[in-house]
Short mmCIF file of C-alpha atoms and ligand atoms in Angstrom, two decimals:
data_model
loop_
_atom_site.label_atom_id
_atom_site.label_comp_id
_atom_site.label_asym_id
_atom_site.label_seq_id
_atom_site.Cartn_x
_atom_site.Cartn_y
_atom_site.Cartn_z
CA MET I 1 -8.04 30.35 1.00
CA SER I 2 -5.43 32.99 0.45
CA GLU I 3 -6.27 34.78 3.55
CA LEU I 4 -5.10 31.71 5.53
CA ARG I 5 -2.07 31.50 3.59
CA ILE I 6 -1.21 35.15 4.27
CA ALA I 7 -2.03 34.89 8.10
CA VAL I 8 0.31 32.00 8.71
CA LEU I 9 3.16 33.21 6.73
CA LEU I 10 2.93 36.76 8.53
CA VAL I 11 3.71 34.54 11.64
CA LEU I 12 6.32 32.40 10.19
CA LEU I 13 8.15 34.08 7.66
CA PRO I 14 10.01 36.54 9.76
CA LEU I 15 11.15 33.37 11.82
CA LEU I 16 12.57 31.72 8.48
CA LEU I 17 14.43 34.69 7.13
CA ALA I 18 16.20 35.16 10.69
CA ASN I 19 17.25 31.83 11.03
CA VAL I 20 18.16 31.34 7.21
CA TYR I 21 19.85 34.34 6.84
CA GLY I 22 20.89 34.80 10.32
CA ALA I 23 24.35 33.82 9.84
CA ALA I 24 25.37 35.73 7.15
CA LYS I 25 24.50 39.31 8.12
CA ASN I 26 27.26 41.12 6.52
CA GLN I 27 27.89 38.73 3.49
CA GLN I 28 26.38 37.93 0.23
CA PRO I 29 23.81 35.36 0.84
CA ALA I 30 24.53 32.08 -0.48
CA VAL I 31 21.00 31.66 -2.29
CA THR I 32 19.49 34.60 -3.97
CA TYR I 33 17.43 35.12 -7.21
CA ASP I 34 16.49 37.84 -9.58
CA GLY I 35 13.89 38.00 -12.57
CA ARG I 36 16.18 35.68 -14.53
CA SER I 37 17.14 32.71 -12.15
CA VAL I 38 18.05 30.92 -9.01
CA ILE I 39 21.33 32.47 -7.85
CA VAL I 40 23.79 29.72 -5.62
CA ASN I 41 26.73 30.99 -4.69
CA GLY I 42 27.06 33.83 -7.07
CA SER I 43 26.45 31.54 -10.15
CA ARG I 44 23.19 31.25 -11.96
CA GLU I 45 21.42 27.67 -11.56
CA LEU I 46 19.14 25.69 -13.16
CA LEU I 47 17.49 23.49 -10.58
CA PHE I 48 16.43 19.86 -11.62
CA SER I 49 14.51 18.57 -8.49
CA GLY I 50 13.15 15.26 -7.35
CA SER I 51 11.37 14.04 -4.24
CA VAL I 52 12.98 11.53 -2.03
CA HIS I 53 11.02 11.08 1.11
CA TYR I 54 13.54 10.02 3.76
CA PRO I 55 11.34 7.97 6.22
CA ARG I 56 10.02 5.90 3.25
CA SER I 57 13.34 4.09 2.92
CA THR I 58 16.21 3.25 5.35
CA PRO I 59 19.41 4.89 6.17
CA ALA I 60 21.41 1.98 4.63
CA MET I 61 19.43 2.67 1.35
CA TRP I 62 19.99 6.45 1.05
CA PRO I 63 23.45 6.78 -0.29
CA ASP I 64 22.28 4.87 -3.25
CA ILE I 65 19.11 6.35 -3.81
CA ILE I 66 20.97 9.96 -3.43
CA ARG I 67 23.70 8.77 -6.17
CA LYS I 68 21.01 7.42 -8.58
CA SER I 69 19.27 10.52 -8.25
CA LYS I 70 22.39 12.22 -9.24
CA GLU I 71 22.96 10.09 -12.37
CA GLY I 72 19.86 10.61 -13.52
CA GLY I 73 20.46 14.36 -13.66
CA LEU I 74 19.40 15.95 -10.58
CA ASN I 75 21.12 18.66 -8.67
CA LEU I 76 18.45 18.89 -5.89
CA ILE I 77 16.53 17.17 -3.81
CA GLN I 78 13.26 17.90 -2.31
CA THR I 79 11.63 16.40 0.70
CA TYR I 80 8.94 16.95 3.01
CA VAL I 81 9.26 17.04 6.94
CA PHE I 82 6.71 14.56 8.31
CA TRP I 83 5.91 16.05 11.59
CA ASN I 84 3.91 13.01 12.99
CA ILE I 85 6.80 10.73 12.59
CA HIS I 86 8.89 13.43 14.58
CA GLU I 87 6.48 14.32 17.32
CA PRO I 88 4.64 11.21 18.10
CA VAL I 89 4.09 12.58 21.50
CA GLU I 90 3.56 16.21 22.37
CA GLY I 91 6.94 17.56 22.96
CA GLN I 92 8.68 14.02 22.39
CA PHE I 93 10.73 14.18 19.37
CA ASN I 94 12.43 11.33 17.55
CA PHE I 95 15.02 11.68 14.79
CA GLU I 96 16.30 8.20 14.97
CA GLY I 97 16.72 5.45 12.01
CA ASN I 98 14.83 6.31 8.83
CA TYR I 99 13.46 9.50 10.80
CA ASP I 100 17.51 10.70 10.70
CA LEU I 101 16.73 13.78 9.10
CA VAL I 102 19.87 15.27 9.44
CA LYS I 103 22.07 12.50 8.23
CA PHE I 104 19.86 12.42 5.17
CA ILE I 105 20.63 15.94 4.30
CA LYS I 106 24.23 15.38 5.31
CA LEU I 107 24.27 12.76 2.81
CA ILE I 108 22.78 14.91 -0.09
CA GLY I 109 25.16 17.47 0.95
CA GLU I 110 28.42 14.85 0.51
CA GLU I 111 26.91 13.71 -2.91
CA GLY I 112 27.34 17.76 -4.07
CA LEU I 113 23.34 17.86 -4.27
CA TRP I 114 21.14 20.64 -2.78
CA VAL I 115 17.93 20.35 -0.52
CA THR I 116 14.66 21.82 -0.44
CA LEU I 117 12.90 21.19 2.94
CA ARG I 118 9.27 21.48 2.97
CA ILE I 119 8.85 21.78 6.50
CA GLY I 120 4.97 21.59 6.16
CA PRO I 121 3.20 21.24 8.54
CA TYR I 122 0.51 19.99 6.41
CA ILE I 123 1.96 17.59 3.64
CA GLU I 124 0.52 15.92 0.58
CA ALA I 125 2.47 12.77 0.18
CA GLU I 126 -0.13 9.68 0.73
CA TRP I 127 0.78 10.17 4.06
CA ASN I 128 -1.83 9.88 7.42
CA LEU I 129 -3.58 12.90 8.68
CA GLY I 130 -1.52 15.08 6.12
CA GLY I 131 1.52 14.18 8.62
CA PHE I 132 -0.57 15.91 11.41
CA PRO I 133 0.33 13.93 14.94
CA TYR I 134 -2.71 12.47 16.23
CA TRP I 135 -2.37 13.96 19.40
CA LEU I 136 -3.06 17.44 17.62
CA LYS I 137 -6.64 16.41 17.13
CA GLY I 138 -7.13 16.50 21.11
CA VAL I 139 -6.10 20.18 21.52
CA THR I 140 -8.78 22.22 22.81
CA ASN I 141 -10.72 24.69 20.11
CA ILE I 142 -8.20 23.62 17.48
CA THR I 143 -8.97 24.05 13.93
CA PHE I 144 -6.43 22.37 11.57
CA ARG I 145 -4.78 24.66 8.71
CA SER I 146 -6.06 27.85 9.75
CA TYR I 147 -5.37 31.11 11.61
CA ASN I 148 -6.77 29.75 14.77
CA GLU I 149 -4.58 30.05 17.84
CA PRO I 150 -4.02 26.80 19.18
CA PHE I 151 -2.79 25.39 15.84
CA LEU I 152 -0.37 28.33 15.05
CA HIS I 153 1.24 27.66 18.53
CA HIS I 154 1.98 23.89 17.94
CA MET I 155 2.67 24.29 14.06
CA LYS I 156 5.24 27.12 15.07
CA LYS I 157 6.88 25.10 17.91
CA TYR I 158 7.21 22.51 15.28
CA ALA I 159 8.77 24.47 12.39
CA GLU I 160 11.08 26.17 14.95
CA LYS I 161 12.19 22.86 16.07
CA ILE I 162 12.97 21.77 12.71
CA ILE I 163 14.87 24.92 11.54
CA ASN I 164 17.10 24.96 14.86
CA LEU I 165 17.80 21.28 14.60
CA MET I 166 19.07 22.28 10.80
CA LYS I 167 20.82 25.39 11.93
CA GLU I 168 22.62 23.47 14.97
CA HIS I 169 23.88 21.06 12.38
CA LYS I 170 24.85 23.99 9.82
CA LEU I 171 22.70 22.64 7.24
CA PHE I 172 21.65 25.57 5.66
CA ALA I 173 23.35 27.18 2.47
CA ASP I 174 24.47 30.23 4.57
CA GLN I 175 26.28 28.08 7.14
CA GLY I 176 27.99 25.98 4.37
CA GLY I 177 25.28 23.56 4.16
CA PRO I 178 23.07 22.06 1.27
CA ILE I 179 19.85 23.60 2.17
CA ILE I 180 19.07 26.28 -0.41
CA MET I 181 15.45 26.78 0.51
CA ALA I 182 12.90 26.09 3.28
CA GLN I 183 9.05 26.29 2.86
CA VAL I 184 6.74 26.74 5.91
CA GLY I 185 3.14 27.25 5.14
CA VAL I 186 -0.67 26.32 5.17
CA ALA I 187 -1.05 26.23 1.80
CA GLY I 188 -2.67 23.10 0.41
CA GLU I 189 -5.46 22.25 -1.98
CA LYS I 190 -7.37 19.90 -0.33
CA MET I 191 -9.20 19.71 3.03
CA GLN I 192 -9.17 16.03 3.32
CA LEU I 193 -8.29 16.26 6.80
CA TYR I 194 -11.36 14.46 8.49
CA THR I 195 -11.25 11.13 7.11
CA GLU I 196 -9.34 9.11 9.51
CA GLU I 197 -12.13 9.49 12.27
CA GLY I 198 -12.28 5.62 12.00
CA SER I 199 -8.88 4.80 13.06
CA LYS I 200 -10.22 6.01 16.84
CA LYS I 201 -12.83 3.49 16.50
CA ALA I 202 -10.68 0.53 15.81
CA GLN I 203 -10.31 -2.37 17.58
CA TRP I 204 -8.73 -5.95 17.06
CA THR I 205 -10.74 -8.55 15.50
CA GLU I 206 -10.42 -12.37 14.87
CA PHE I 207 -10.70 -12.37 11.32
CA ASN I 208 -13.78 -14.38 10.66
CA GLY I 209 -13.54 -14.34 6.46
CA THR I 210 -15.92 -11.23 5.71
CA PRO I 211 -13.96 -8.15 4.94
CA THR I 212 -15.04 -4.98 7.06
CA PRO I 213 -14.50 -1.39 6.53
CA LEU I 214 -11.96 0.37 8.89
CA THR I 215 -10.52 -2.66 10.76
CA TRP I 216 -7.04 -3.35 12.14
CA TYR I 217 -5.57 -6.76 11.56
CA LYS I 218 -2.45 -7.99 13.05
CA ALA I 219 -0.26 -11.34 12.19
CA TYR I 220 3.36 -12.88 12.78
CA PHE I 221 5.54 -13.95 10.21
CA ASP I 222 9.12 -15.34 9.62
CA ALA I 223 11.81 -13.34 7.77
CA PRO I 224 12.15 -15.19 4.20
CA GLU I 225 15.45 -16.72 4.03
CA GLY I 226 18.24 -14.97 2.00
CA ASP I 227 19.26 -11.45 1.07
CA ASN I 228 16.87 -10.97 -1.79
CA PRO I 229 14.42 -7.86 -1.32
CA VAL I 230 11.38 -8.59 0.58
CA ALA I 231 8.01 -7.26 -0.18
CA LEU I 232 4.32 -7.57 0.61
CA ARG I 233 1.70 -8.39 -2.39
CA MET I 234 -1.42 -6.57 -0.89
CA THR I 235 -3.34 -7.46 -3.94
CA SER I 236 -6.17 -8.90 -1.69
CA MET I 237 -6.72 -5.66 0.20
CA ALA I 238 -8.37 -2.60 -0.88
CA LYS I 239 -6.93 0.73 0.84
CA GLY I 240 -5.08 1.29 4.14
CA MET I 241 -1.68 1.47 5.83
CA VAL I 242 0.52 -1.41 6.40
CA TRP I 243 3.34 -1.63 9.45
CA ILE I 244 5.98 -4.04 10.22
CA ASN I 245 7.21 -4.34 13.57
CA GLY I 246 6.20 -0.86 14.39
CA GLN I 247 7.36 0.46 11.14
CA SER I 248 5.45 1.84 8.57
CA ILE I 249 5.58 0.49 5.42
CA GLY I 250 3.43 3.15 3.73
CA ARG I 251 0.02 3.34 2.31
CA TYR I 252 -1.25 1.10 0.00
CA TRP I 253 -4.43 1.59 -2.50
CA VAL I 254 -4.54 -1.47 -4.72
CA SER I 255 -8.40 -0.62 -5.24
CA TYR I 256 -7.86 2.03 -7.37
CA LEU I 257 -7.40 0.83 -10.90
CA SER I 258 -5.13 2.70 -13.67
CA PRO I 259 -7.29 2.78 -17.17
CA LEU I 260 -5.53 -0.52 -17.71
CA GLY I 261 -7.81 -2.12 -15.22
CA LYS I 262 -4.92 -2.85 -12.57
CA PRO I 263 -3.63 -1.16 -9.55
CA THR I 264 -0.74 1.10 -10.25
CA GLN I 265 1.18 -0.71 -7.31
CA GLU I 266 0.63 -4.31 -5.83
CA GLU I 267 4.00 -5.06 -4.17
CA TYR I 268 5.53 -2.78 -1.24
CA HIS I 269 8.72 -3.15 -0.34
CA VAL I 270 9.79 -4.08 3.43
CA PRO I 271 13.27 -3.22 4.08
CA ARG I 272 15.29 -6.22 5.48
CA SER I 273 16.61 -3.82 8.40
CA PHE I 274 13.06 -3.84 9.60
CA LEU I 275 13.06 -7.69 9.94
CA LYS I 276 13.89 -10.34 12.37
CA PRO I 277 14.59 -13.64 11.83
CA THR I 278 11.30 -14.85 13.24
CA ASN I 279 8.01 -13.49 14.94
CA ASN I 280 7.87 -10.03 12.77
CA LEU I 281 4.59 -8.21 13.54
CA MET I 282 2.44 -7.08 10.53
CA VAL I 283 -0.16 -4.63 11.32
CA VAL I 284 -2.76 -3.39 8.80
CA PHE I 285 -5.12 -0.74 8.96
CA GLU I 286 -7.72 -1.31 6.12
CA GLU I 287 -10.00 1.54 5.07
CA THR I 288 -12.58 -0.24 3.14
CA GLY I 289 -12.45 -3.75 2.95
CA GLY I 290 -10.33 -7.02 1.99
CA ASN I 291 -9.18 -10.38 2.67
CA PRO I 292 -5.75 -10.12 5.01
CA ARG I 293 -5.19 -13.84 4.86
CA LYS I 294 -4.42 -13.53 1.13
CA ILE I 295 -1.61 -10.92 1.58
CA GLU I 296 1.65 -12.67 0.47
CA ILE I 297 5.29 -11.93 1.74
CA LEU I 298 7.30 -12.14 -1.42
CA VAL I 299 11.14 -12.36 -2.27
CA VAL I 300 11.88 -10.21 -5.19
CA ASN I 301 14.33 -11.97 -7.31
CA ARG I 302 16.75 -8.96 -8.85
CA ASP I 303 18.66 -11.48 -11.06
CA THR I 304 16.57 -10.26 -13.97
CA ILE I 305 17.59 -6.85 -15.11
CA CYS I 306 17.07 -4.28 -17.85
CA SER I 307 17.70 -1.24 -19.64
CA VAL I 308 15.61 0.64 -22.02
CA VAL I 309 16.84 3.91 -24.00
CA THR I 310 14.88 5.28 -26.11
CA GLU I 311 15.47 7.70 -29.22
CA TYR I 312 12.59 9.92 -28.32
CA HIS I 313 13.50 10.53 -24.88
CA PRO I 314 15.26 13.79 -24.51
CA PRO I 315 18.63 13.63 -23.10
CA HIS I 316 19.81 15.40 -19.86
CA VAL I 317 20.02 19.00 -20.58
CA SER I 318 23.41 20.24 -18.69
CA SER I 319 22.87 23.79 -19.29
CA PHE I 320 21.56 26.69 -21.37
CA ASP I 321 23.03 29.35 -23.33
CA LEU I 322 22.47 32.25 -25.59
CA LYS I 323 23.70 32.50 -29.11
CA GLU I 324 22.71 35.31 -31.56
CA ASN I 325 19.98 35.93 -29.11
CA LYS I 326 18.62 32.12 -29.27
CA LEU I 327 18.39 29.92 -26.32
CA ARG I 328 20.65 26.88 -26.89
CA TYR I 329 20.34 23.38 -24.75
CA ASN I 330 23.76 21.84 -24.14
CA VAL I 331 22.95 18.16 -23.46
CA ASN I 332 24.69 15.14 -22.30
CA PRO I 333 24.78 12.62 -25.14
CA ILE I 334 23.13 9.46 -24.18
CA LYS I 335 25.86 6.90 -23.83
CA GLY I 336 24.01 3.51 -24.39
CA ALA I 337 21.85 0.96 -22.18
CA HIS I 338 24.03 -0.01 -19.29
CA LEU I 339 23.42 -3.29 -17.40
CA ALA I 340 25.17 -4.28 -13.92
CA CYS I 341 24.37 -7.47 -12.11
CA PRO I 342 24.09 -6.87 -8.11
CA ASP I 343 26.76 -9.05 -5.62
CA LYS I 344 29.06 -9.58 -8.44
CA LYS I 345 27.07 -11.86 -10.47
CA ILE I 346 27.54 -12.50 -14.30
CA ILE I 347 25.00 -12.25 -17.02
CA GLU I 348 24.47 -15.67 -18.17
CA LYS I 349 21.54 -15.14 -20.57
CA VAL I 350 20.14 -12.46 -22.66
CA GLU I 351 16.62 -13.10 -22.25
CA PHE I 352 15.20 -10.29 -24.49
CA VAL I 353 16.63 -7.60 -27.06
CA SER I 354 14.60 -5.39 -29.15
CA PHE I 355 15.63 -2.24 -31.00
CA GLY I 356 12.74 -1.19 -32.72
CA GLU I 357 9.48 -0.73 -30.86
CA ALA I 358 9.23 -3.09 -28.04
CA ASP I 359 6.52 -2.31 -25.48
CA GLY I 360 5.95 -3.48 -21.89
CA ALA I 361 8.12 -3.28 -18.89
CA CYS I 362 10.82 -5.34 -17.41
CA GLY I 363 10.01 -8.60 -17.33
CA ALA I 364 7.14 -8.63 -19.55
CA PHE I 365 8.62 -6.84 -22.74
CA ILE I 366 7.09 -7.50 -26.15
CA ALA I 367 8.34 -7.28 -29.39
CA GLY I 368 7.25 -4.66 -32.06
CA LYS I 369 7.38 -4.91 -35.36
CA CYS I 370 10.57 -3.55 -36.66
CA ASP I 371 13.04 -5.42 -34.48
CA SER I 372 16.49 -5.30 -35.65
CA LYS I 373 18.11 -8.90 -35.65
CA LYS I 374 21.66 -7.60 -35.37
CA ALA I 375 21.04 -5.95 -31.93
CA HIS I 376 20.38 -9.39 -30.07
CA LYS I 377 24.05 -10.84 -31.20
CA LEU I 378 25.46 -7.56 -30.12
CA VAL I 379 24.30 -7.89 -26.58
CA GLU I 380 25.37 -11.38 -26.24
CA LYS I 381 28.81 -10.38 -27.64
CA GLU I 382 29.09 -7.31 -25.19
CA CYS I 383 27.27 -8.92 -22.20
CA LEU I 384 27.46 -12.37 -21.57
CA GLY I 385 29.75 -13.58 -19.02
CA LYS I 386 30.64 -10.31 -17.61
CA THR I 387 29.45 -8.32 -14.35
CA GLU I 388 28.10 -5.38 -16.37
CA CYS I 389 28.04 -4.01 -19.65
CA THR I 390 27.03 -1.02 -22.20
CA ILE I 391 25.40 -1.26 -25.50
CA PRO I 392 26.16 1.67 -27.74
CA PHE I 393 23.53 3.69 -28.56
CA ASP I 394 23.05 4.55 -32.16
CA ARG I 395 21.53 3.04 -35.41
CA LYS I 396 24.77 2.12 -37.21
CA THR I 397 26.07 -0.18 -34.72
CA LEU I 398 22.51 -1.55 -34.01
CA LEU I 399 21.37 -2.18 -37.58
CA GLU I 400 22.37 -4.08 -40.27
CA PRO I 401 23.82 -1.84 -42.85
CA GLY I 402 21.61 -0.75 -45.36
CA ASN I 403 18.50 -2.78 -43.65
CA ASP I 404 16.77 -0.64 -41.38
CA PRO I 405 13.06 -2.25 -41.10
CA CYS I 406 11.44 0.83 -40.63
CA PRO I 407 13.37 3.96 -40.82
CA ASP I 408 11.02 6.69 -40.00
CA VAL I 409 10.13 4.99 -36.60
CA GLU I 410 11.74 6.50 -33.26
CA LYS I 411 13.11 3.61 -31.92
CA SER I 412 13.79 1.96 -28.43
CA LEU I 413 16.52 -0.48 -27.22
CA ALA I 414 15.26 -2.62 -24.75
CA VAL I 415 17.53 -5.10 -23.25
CA GLN I 416 16.55 -7.94 -20.51
CA VAL I 417 19.16 -10.23 -19.25
CA LYS I 418 19.52 -12.81 -16.26
CA CYS I 419 22.69 -12.65 -13.79
CA GLY I 420 23.54 -15.74 -12.09
CA VAL I 421 26.80 -16.95 -9.93
CA GLY I 422 27.87 -18.41 -13.35
CA GLY I 423 29.00 -22.37 -13.95
CA GLY I 424 25.21 -23.19 -14.50
CA SER I 425 21.88 -22.39 -13.33
CA LYS I 426 21.52 -23.01 -9.31
CA SER I 427 18.93 -20.24 -9.50
CA ASP I 428 16.63 -19.35 -6.78
CA ALA I 429 13.62 -18.40 -9.02
C1 NAG M 501 -12.91 27.13 23.49
O1 NAG M 501 -14.10 27.51 22.70
C2 NAG M 501 -14.98 28.07 23.32
C3 NAG M 501 -16.00 28.57 22.54
O2 NAG M 501 -15.55 29.56 21.58
C4 NAG M 501 -14.62 28.87 24.43
O3 NAG M 501 -15.53 29.03 25.30
C5 NAG M 501 -13.81 28.38 25.46
O4 NAG M 501 -13.07 29.29 26.50
C6 NAG M 501 -12.41 27.87 24.42
N1 NAG M 501 -11.57 27.09 25.42
C7 NAG M 501 -9.99 27.33 25.43
C8 NAG M 501 -9.28 26.46 26.32
O5 NAG M 501 -9.54 28.33 24.55
C1 NAG M 502 29.15 27.73 -1.70
O1 NAG M 502 30.61 27.47 -1.85
C2 NAG M 502 31.18 27.05 -0.89
C3 NAG M 502 32.70 26.92 -1.11
O2 NAG M 502 33.18 26.37 -2.30
C4 NAG M 502 30.70 25.69 -0.68
O3 NAG M 502 31.74 25.08 0.67
C5 NAG M 502 29.52 25.47 -0.44
O4 NAG M 502 29.01 24.17 -0.07
C6 NAG M 502 28.80 26.13 -1.34
N1 NAG M 502 27.18 26.31 -0.90
C7 NAG M 502 26.24 25.73 -1.80
C8 NAG M 502 24.83 25.83 -1.23
O5 NAG M 502 26.64 25.10 -2.70
#
């Protein structure tokens, strides 16, 4: 394994360095590091990174996702670059729509966040064939992810294409852009590359009710009315991939059960922008077997919203410093539980409040033993009739004076409210 890694890094590292640092021959590089930290623009930085995979959402969704990542405490967004969507046919590149990598990175930069770009070529992200384009399998004498001439030839061309694109749009830090790190390599732990052979043999079948492995299905459906988000409930299937009107919705794997005996995800978001009013083509590639007739198209009602804040979640660390040789954390104080209705709706009903040991999740909270009676009244007072509200998070406000049912328990505040247009309940539940 290490032999493979070294071989490929030798080929690509000079290429990367030449491009990333090419713009700044005589000045201090924008990004460097020493034994203590990464240094960006001359100042030591703590990087809080999270992954956002641009092709899994649409450009219309990106600003909100990026803003929420920032509000959640990140200063760096990491993404893979997905070779097979950008080069579906050898030499023909696609950077349109939700494949618009340049736009995605510019939006991150505009929010004041940095980017690490993982160019691949092999990626591990529940993505078909590890991100390799299918045509790559047809290259004579190719061996994936190895020191193999045909493989290196194609991956180098792809990596150069991406790096040059980033350079052309001045997206690297040394050009004033937000990309502070880029990674190219064949480092990867698993060699599960040959598991997709079945896709070649795939053929359309008239579904006769018997689940079969490695089968393609297609169906047409009309878009549900309204603006609420649309999702597919894939519970009747097992493991595979879905496309709507040619756009990938991603991989599903509902046959893999968590220790709770349920799939970790059953519903898959279909962006409204993928849909036409009628005759939308759904294509499913099922790897093991399931009943496609029972796939459901759902409208997700976002009128029920929740907020959970706990005493045991550490608050965001904003910086570290040394005092008398001891490392100190400087944290952003927890402000409280914030609720905001979509589409300027107002909070019509407080459905659940617990300051104590509530369990469960939004839509299915379960009260615990030491709930405070006062918290419910407080939420009603602060939130009813408003578009948004914040409940302060401290024991003094949330408990009756001198009446803490279990003072030694670390508590959570869980709130669930229902939004509506006001003046009665004409809801679309
Ligand atoms: C592929 O490999 C075979 C066996 O090593 C060799 O004879 C052949 O010339 C190779 N083909 C190409 C196009 O490199
Ligand atoms: C470095 O500072 C310059 C000037 O303030 C700024 O334009 C640039 O975006 C910064 N670079 C990074 C990577 O933060």
